[in-house]
Coordinates of C-alpha atoms and ligand atoms in Angstrom, one line a residue:
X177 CA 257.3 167.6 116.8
X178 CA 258.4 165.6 119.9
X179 CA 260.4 167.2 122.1
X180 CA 264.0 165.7 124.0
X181 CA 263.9 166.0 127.7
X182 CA 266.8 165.7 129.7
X183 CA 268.3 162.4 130.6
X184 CA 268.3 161.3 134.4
X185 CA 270.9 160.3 135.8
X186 CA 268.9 156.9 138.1
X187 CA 268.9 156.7 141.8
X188 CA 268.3 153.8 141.3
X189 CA 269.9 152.6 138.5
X190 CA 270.0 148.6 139.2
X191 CA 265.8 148.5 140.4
X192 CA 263.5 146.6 138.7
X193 CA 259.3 147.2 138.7
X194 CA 258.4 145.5 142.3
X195 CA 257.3 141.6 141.7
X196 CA 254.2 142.7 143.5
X197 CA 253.4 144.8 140.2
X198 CA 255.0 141.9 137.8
X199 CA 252.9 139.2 139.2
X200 CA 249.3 140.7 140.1
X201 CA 249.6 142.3 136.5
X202 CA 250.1 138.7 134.7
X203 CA 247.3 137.5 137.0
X204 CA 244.8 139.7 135.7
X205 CA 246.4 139.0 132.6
X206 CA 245.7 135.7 132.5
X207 CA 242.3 135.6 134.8
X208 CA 244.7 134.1 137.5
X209 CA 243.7 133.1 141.2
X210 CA 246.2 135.9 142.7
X211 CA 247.6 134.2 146.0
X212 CA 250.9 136.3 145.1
X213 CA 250.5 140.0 146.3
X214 CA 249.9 140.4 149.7
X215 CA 246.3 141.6 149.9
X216 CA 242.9 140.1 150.8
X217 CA 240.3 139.7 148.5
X218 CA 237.4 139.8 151.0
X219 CA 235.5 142.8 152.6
X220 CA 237.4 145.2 155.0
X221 CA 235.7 145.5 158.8
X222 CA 232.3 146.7 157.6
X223 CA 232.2 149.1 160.6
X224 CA 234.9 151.0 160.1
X225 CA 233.9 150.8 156.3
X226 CA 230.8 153.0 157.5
X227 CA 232.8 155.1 159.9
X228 CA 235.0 156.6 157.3
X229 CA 231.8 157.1 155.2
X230 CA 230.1 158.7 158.1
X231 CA 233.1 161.2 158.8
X232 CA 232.9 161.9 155.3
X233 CA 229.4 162.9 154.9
X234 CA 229.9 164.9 158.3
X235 CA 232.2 167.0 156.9
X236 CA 236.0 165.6 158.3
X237 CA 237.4 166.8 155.1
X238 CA 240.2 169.2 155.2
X239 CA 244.0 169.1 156.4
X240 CA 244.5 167.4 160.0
X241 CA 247.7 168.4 161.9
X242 CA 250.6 167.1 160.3
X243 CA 251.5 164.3 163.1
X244 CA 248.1 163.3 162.2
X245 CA 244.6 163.1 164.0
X246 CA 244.8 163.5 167.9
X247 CA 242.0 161.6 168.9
X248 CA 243.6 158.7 166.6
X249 CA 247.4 159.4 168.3
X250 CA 245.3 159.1 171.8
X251 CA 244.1 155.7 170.3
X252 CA 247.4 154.2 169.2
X253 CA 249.1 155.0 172.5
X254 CA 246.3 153.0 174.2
X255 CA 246.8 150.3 172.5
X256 CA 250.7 150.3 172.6
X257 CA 249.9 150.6 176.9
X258 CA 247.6 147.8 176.5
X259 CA 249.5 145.4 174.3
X260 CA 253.4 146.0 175.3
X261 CA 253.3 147.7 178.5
X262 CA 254.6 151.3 177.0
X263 CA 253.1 154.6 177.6
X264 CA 254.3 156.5 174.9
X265 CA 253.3 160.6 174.4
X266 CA 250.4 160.7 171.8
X267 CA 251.7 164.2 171.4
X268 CA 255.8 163.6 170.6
X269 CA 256.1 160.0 169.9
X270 CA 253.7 158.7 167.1
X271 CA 253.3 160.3 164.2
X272 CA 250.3 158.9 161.2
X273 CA 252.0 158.2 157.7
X274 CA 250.7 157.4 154.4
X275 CA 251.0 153.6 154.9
X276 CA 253.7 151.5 157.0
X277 CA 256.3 151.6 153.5
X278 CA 256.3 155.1 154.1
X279 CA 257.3 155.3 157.7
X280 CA 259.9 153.2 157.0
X281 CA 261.2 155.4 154.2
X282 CA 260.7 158.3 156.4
X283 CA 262.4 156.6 158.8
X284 CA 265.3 155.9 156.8
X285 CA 265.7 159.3 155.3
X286 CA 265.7 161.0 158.9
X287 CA 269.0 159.5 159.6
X288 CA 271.0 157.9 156.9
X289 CA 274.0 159.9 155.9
X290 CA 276.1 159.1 152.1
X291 CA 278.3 155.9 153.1
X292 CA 276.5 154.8 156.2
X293 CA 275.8 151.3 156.6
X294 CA 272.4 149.3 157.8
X295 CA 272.1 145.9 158.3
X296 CA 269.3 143.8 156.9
X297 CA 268.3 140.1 156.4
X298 CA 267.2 138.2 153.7
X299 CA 264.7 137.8 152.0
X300 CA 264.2 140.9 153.2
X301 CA 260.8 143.4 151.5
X302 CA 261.5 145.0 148.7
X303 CA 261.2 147.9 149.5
X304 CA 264.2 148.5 152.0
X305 CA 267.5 148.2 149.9
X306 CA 265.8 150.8 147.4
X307 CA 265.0 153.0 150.2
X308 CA 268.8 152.5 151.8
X309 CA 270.8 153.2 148.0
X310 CA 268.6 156.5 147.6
X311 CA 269.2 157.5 150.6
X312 CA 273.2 157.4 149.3
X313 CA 273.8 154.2 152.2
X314 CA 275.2 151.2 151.5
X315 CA 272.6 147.7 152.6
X316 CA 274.6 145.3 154.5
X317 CA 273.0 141.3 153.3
X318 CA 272.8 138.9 156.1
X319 CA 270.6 135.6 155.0
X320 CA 268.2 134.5 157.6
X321 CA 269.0 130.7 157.4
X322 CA 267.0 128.5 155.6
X323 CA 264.9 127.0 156.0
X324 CA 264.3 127.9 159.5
X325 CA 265.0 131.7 158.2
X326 CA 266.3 132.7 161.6
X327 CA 268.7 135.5 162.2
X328 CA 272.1 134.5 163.1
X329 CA 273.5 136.6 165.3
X330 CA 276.9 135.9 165.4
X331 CA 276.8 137.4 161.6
X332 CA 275.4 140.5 162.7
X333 CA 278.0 140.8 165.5
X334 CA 280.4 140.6 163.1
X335 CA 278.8 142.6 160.5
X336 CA 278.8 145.6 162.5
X337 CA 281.8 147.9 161.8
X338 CA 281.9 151.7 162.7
X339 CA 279.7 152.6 160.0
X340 CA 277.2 150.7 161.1
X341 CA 274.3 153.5 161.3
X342 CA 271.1 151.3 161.6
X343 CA 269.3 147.7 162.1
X344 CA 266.1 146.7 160.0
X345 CA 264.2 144.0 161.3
X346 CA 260.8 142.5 160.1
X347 CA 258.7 140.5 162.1
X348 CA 256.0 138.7 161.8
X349 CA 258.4 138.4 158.4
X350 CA 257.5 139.0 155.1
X351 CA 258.0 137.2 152.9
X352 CA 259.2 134.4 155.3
X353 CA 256.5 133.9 158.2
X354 CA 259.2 133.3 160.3
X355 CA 259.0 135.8 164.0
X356 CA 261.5 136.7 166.5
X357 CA 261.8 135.0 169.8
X358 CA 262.1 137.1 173.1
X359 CA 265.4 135.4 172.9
X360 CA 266.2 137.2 169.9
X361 CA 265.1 140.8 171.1
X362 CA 266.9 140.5 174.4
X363 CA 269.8 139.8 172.0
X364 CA 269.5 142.2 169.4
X365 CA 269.4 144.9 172.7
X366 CA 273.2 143.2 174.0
X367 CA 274.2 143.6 170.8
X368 CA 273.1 147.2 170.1
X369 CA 273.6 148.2 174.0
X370 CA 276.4 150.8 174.1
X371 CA 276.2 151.5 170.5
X372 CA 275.0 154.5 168.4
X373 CA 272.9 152.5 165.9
X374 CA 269.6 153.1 165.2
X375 CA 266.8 150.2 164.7
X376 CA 263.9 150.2 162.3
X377 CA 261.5 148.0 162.7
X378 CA 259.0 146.9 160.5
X379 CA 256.0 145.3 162.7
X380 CA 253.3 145.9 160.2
X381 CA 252.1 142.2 161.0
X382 CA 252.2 142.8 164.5
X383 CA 248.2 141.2 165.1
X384 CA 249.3 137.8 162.9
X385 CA 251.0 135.7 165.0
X386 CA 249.7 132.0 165.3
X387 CA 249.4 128.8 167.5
X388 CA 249.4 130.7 170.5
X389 CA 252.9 132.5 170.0
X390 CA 252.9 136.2 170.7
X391 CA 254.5 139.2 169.2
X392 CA 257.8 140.2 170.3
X393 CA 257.5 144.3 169.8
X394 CA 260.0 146.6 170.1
X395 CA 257.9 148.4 171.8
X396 CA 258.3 146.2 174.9
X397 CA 261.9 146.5 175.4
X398 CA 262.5 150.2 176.5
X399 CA 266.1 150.2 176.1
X400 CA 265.7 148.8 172.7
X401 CA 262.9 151.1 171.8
X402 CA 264.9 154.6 173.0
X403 CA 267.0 154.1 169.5
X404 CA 264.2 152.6 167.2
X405 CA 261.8 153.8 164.6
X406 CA 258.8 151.6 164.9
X407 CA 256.6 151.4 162.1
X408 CA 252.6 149.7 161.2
X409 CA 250.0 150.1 158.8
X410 CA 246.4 149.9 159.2
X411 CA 245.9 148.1 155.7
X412 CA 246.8 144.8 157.7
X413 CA 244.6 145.1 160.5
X414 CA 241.6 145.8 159.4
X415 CA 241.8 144.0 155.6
X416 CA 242.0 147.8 154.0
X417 CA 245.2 147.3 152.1
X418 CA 244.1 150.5 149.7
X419 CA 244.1 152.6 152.6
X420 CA 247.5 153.7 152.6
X421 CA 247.7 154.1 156.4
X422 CA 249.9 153.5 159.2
X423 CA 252.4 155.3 161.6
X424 CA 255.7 155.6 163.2
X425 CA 256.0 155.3 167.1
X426 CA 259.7 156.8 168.0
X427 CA 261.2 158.5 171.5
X428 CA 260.3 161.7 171.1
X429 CA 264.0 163.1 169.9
X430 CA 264.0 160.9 167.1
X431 CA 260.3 161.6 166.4
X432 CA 261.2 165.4 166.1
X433 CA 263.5 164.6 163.5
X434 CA 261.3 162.3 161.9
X435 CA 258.9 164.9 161.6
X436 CA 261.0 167.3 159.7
X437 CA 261.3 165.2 156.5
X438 CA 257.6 164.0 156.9
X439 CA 256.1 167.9 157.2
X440 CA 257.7 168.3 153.7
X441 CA 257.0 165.1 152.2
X442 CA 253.0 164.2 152.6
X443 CA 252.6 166.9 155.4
X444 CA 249.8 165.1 156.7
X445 CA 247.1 162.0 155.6
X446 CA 243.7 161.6 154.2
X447 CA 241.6 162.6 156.9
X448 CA 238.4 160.6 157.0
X449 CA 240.0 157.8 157.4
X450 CA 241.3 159.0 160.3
X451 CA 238.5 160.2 162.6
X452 CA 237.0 156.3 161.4
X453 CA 240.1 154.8 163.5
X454 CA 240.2 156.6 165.8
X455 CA 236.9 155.7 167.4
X456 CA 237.3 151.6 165.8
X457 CA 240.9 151.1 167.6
X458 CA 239.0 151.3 170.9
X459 CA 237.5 147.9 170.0
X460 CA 240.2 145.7 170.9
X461 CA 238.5 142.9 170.1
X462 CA 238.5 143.5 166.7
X463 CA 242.3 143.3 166.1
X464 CA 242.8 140.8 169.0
X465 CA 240.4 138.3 166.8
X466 CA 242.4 139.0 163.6
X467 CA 245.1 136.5 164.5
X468 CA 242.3 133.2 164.6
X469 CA 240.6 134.1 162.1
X470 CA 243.9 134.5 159.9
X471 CA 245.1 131.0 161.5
X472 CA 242.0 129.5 160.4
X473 CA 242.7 130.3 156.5
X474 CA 246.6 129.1 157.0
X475 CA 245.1 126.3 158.7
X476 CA 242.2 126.0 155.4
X477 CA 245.3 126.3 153.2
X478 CA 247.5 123.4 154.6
X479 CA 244.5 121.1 154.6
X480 CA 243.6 121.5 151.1
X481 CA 247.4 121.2 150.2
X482 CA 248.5 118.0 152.0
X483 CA 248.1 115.8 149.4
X484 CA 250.2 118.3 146.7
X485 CA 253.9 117.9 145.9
X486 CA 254.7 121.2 147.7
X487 CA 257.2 121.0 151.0
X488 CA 255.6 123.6 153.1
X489 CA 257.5 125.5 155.6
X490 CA 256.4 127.0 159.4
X491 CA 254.3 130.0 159.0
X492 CA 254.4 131.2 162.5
X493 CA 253.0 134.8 161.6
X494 CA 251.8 137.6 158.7
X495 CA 249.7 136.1 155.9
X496 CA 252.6 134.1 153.8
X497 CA 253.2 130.9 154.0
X498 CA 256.4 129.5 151.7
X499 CA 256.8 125.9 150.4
X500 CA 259.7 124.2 148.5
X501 CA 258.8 122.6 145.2
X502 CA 261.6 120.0 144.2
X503 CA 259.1 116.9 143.8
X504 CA 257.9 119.0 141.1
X505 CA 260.0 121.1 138.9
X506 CA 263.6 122.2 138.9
X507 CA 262.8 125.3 137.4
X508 CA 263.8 128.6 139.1
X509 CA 261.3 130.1 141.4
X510 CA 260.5 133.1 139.5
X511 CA 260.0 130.9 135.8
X512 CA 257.7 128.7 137.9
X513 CA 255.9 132.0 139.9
X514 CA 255.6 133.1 136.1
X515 CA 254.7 129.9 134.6
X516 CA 252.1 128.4 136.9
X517 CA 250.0 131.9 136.8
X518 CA 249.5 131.1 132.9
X519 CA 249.4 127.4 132.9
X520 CA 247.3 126.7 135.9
X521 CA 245.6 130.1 136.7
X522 CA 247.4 130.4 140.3
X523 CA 249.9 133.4 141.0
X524 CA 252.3 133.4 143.3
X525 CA 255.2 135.3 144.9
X526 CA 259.4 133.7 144.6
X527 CA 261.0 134.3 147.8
X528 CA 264.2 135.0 145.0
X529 CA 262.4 138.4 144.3
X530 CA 263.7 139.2 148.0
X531 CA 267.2 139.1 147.5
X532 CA 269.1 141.6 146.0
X533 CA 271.0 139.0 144.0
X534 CA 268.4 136.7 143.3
X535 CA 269.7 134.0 145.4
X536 CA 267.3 131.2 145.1
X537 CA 266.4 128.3 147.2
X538 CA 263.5 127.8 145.2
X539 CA 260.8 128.6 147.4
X540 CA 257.3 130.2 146.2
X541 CA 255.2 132.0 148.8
X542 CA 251.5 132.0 149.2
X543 CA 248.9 135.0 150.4
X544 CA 246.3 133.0 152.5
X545 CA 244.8 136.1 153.2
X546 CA 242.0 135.0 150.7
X547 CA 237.9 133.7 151.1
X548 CA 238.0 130.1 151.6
X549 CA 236.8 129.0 148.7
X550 CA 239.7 130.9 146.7
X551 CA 242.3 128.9 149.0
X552 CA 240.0 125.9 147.8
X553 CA 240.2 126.2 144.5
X554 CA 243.7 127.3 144.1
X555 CA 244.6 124.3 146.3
X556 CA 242.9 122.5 143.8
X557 CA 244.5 123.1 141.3
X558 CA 248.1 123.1 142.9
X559 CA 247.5 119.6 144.1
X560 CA 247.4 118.6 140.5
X561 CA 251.1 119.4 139.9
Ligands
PMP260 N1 256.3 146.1 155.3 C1 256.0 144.8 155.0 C2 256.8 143.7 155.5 C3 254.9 144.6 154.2 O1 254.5 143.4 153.8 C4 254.2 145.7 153.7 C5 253.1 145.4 152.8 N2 252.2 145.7 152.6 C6 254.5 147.0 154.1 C7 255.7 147.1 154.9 C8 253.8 148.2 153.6 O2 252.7 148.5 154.2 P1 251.8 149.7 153.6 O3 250.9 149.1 152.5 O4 250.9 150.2 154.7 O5 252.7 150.7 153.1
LIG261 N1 253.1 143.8 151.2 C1 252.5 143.2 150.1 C2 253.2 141.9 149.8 O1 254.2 141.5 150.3 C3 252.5 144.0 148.8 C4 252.6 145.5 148.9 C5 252.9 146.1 147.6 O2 252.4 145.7 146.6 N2 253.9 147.0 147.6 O3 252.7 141.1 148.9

């Protein structure tokens, strides 16, 4: 006899399954190349690989402190002196999460209220309106324009109104490639300056910037950082998407507070993985060369693709690049995402999944985050379209 169980009542009543899911799921359905969700599909750093083995075998296997492994806190900070200038406390001001989505839900959660407002841009990942409407807040939609996808900041001057309780911004972008200028941080900080909103920003591509253009982190701007919630994962860094690791760096007030939803929520991380990182983020080199060697598949990518029917826009950063297909089909991004998995054997992502009302400027984005000779075959078969 089958038992009823209570109905619930949805937090989230209007979400759909995550496209990442939909479209890797009818790639393996249909023995596609999967160029759609954002993962490689090459070997993570073989040393760090062996250092997480190693600190299992040696015994690094029960709780670490909640903020997460010292020796690896002592490591981040280094790197944040090294790479934007900012000396923040190991101790009060970074804080190891159970990847970079979950910093930024953390993040969220520590200081939404029911009714507040946060500004965010589209296409924006899809993770962040969920994370707003559980949280009881309401997302405020600004489109970055197309197709440069920049922020316009006039809008955001104007969309700020009194309930204006936070800022999410994403760059290198997903799904977009697009990054912010110095230009656009120094405004951003005018804008907020005086102000009692918060900024969360998601910098989990921080090490993929290309053709010489550097990232603009929060973390460089001091009066921008003393009201932001900076947040990273590892998974990008060192090709170990599965890993499920990454942390927040926030002034220490906000870090307290931060704290208090993460002790209850995962308390701390897996370990091992920990005491690996910790000794591998002393390398420098080997998330300096990260950038190159991503530029080099982008660049791989392009080549193979000149001769398709796809318009390809700038990819100036992260492991996306998006094209326009109007030489080819008139059929809505997410049809032709669905339809060129089973007819052609190559998934990809439509940038239409990132807006909350499916606004489509029928774009398709491609992970080049792939071997070469899976960027050469998909190409392949794309440039027969
Ligand atoms: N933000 C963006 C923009 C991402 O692309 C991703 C994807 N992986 C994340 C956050 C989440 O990172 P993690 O897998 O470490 O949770
Ligand atoms: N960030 C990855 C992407 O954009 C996917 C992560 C996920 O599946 N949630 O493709």
């Amino acid at each position: 006899m089958t038992h009823p169980s209570p109905a619930i009542q949805s937090r989230l009543p209007q979400t759909e399954t995550s496209i990442f899911t939909v479209m890797s799921a009818l790639a393996s359905e249909f023995g596609a190349i999967n160029l759609g969700q954002g993962f490689p599909d090459f070997d993570m750093d073989k040393q760090l690989a062996a250092l997480a083995a190693k600190a299992i075998s040696s015994g690094y296997n029960q709780y670490v402190p909640m903020a997460g492994w010292m020796p690896l806190r002592e490591s981040i900070a280094q790197k944040v002196n090294l790479l934007y200038g900012n000396m923040v406390s190991p101790a009060d001001e970074i804080t190891i999460t159970p990847g970079g989505s979950y910093a930024i839900y953390t993040a969220f959660t520590t200081i939404l209220q029911p009714g507040d407002e946060v500004i965010l841009f589209e296409p924006a990942y899809d993770s962040y309106i969920p994370n707003i409407l559980v949280n009881g807040a309401v997302p405020v939609k600004l489109k970055l324009e197309f197709p440069d996808y920049a922020i316009n900041w006039e809008e955001v001057r104007a969309a700020i109104t009194p309930k204006t309780r936070a800022i999410i911004i994403n760059s290198p972008n997903n799904p977009t490639g697009s990054i912010l200028s110095d230009a656009d941080m120094l405004t951003l900080q005018s804008i907020l300056s005086g102000t009692q909103i918060f900024l969360i920003s998601d910098e989990v591509y921080e090490h993929l910037t290309f053709d010489g253009l550097k990232h603009n982190s929060v973390l460089k701007y001091p009066e921008l950082f003393a009201r932001s919630f900076v947040c990273f994962s590892f998974g990008k860094v060192y090709n170990c998407t599965g890993w499920k690791l990454g942390y927040c760096v926030a002034p220490a007030k906000l870090m307290g507070e931060f704290r208090k939803i993460h002790q209850f929520d995962a308390f701390c991380c897996f370990t091992p993985t920990q005491i690996a990182l910790a000794e591998h983020l002393k390398q420098a080199e080997a998330y300096l060369s990260l950038a190159s060697f991503m530029q080099k598949k982008r660049d791989l990518f392009l080549g193979n693709m000149k001769d398709s029917r796809f318009s390809f826009l700038p990819s100036s950063g992260s492991y996306f690049v998006c094209a326009t297909y109007e030489q080819i089909s008139s059929m809505p991004a997410k049809e032709l995402a669905i339809e060129l998995t089973k007819s052609i054997g190559v998934a990809t992502i439509p940038v239409s999944a990132f807006y909350q009302n499916g606004h489509d400027d029928k774009v398709l984005r491609f992970c080049f985050a792939k071997k070469d000779e899976t960027l050469e075959t998909a190409a392949e078969r794309l440039c027969k379209l």
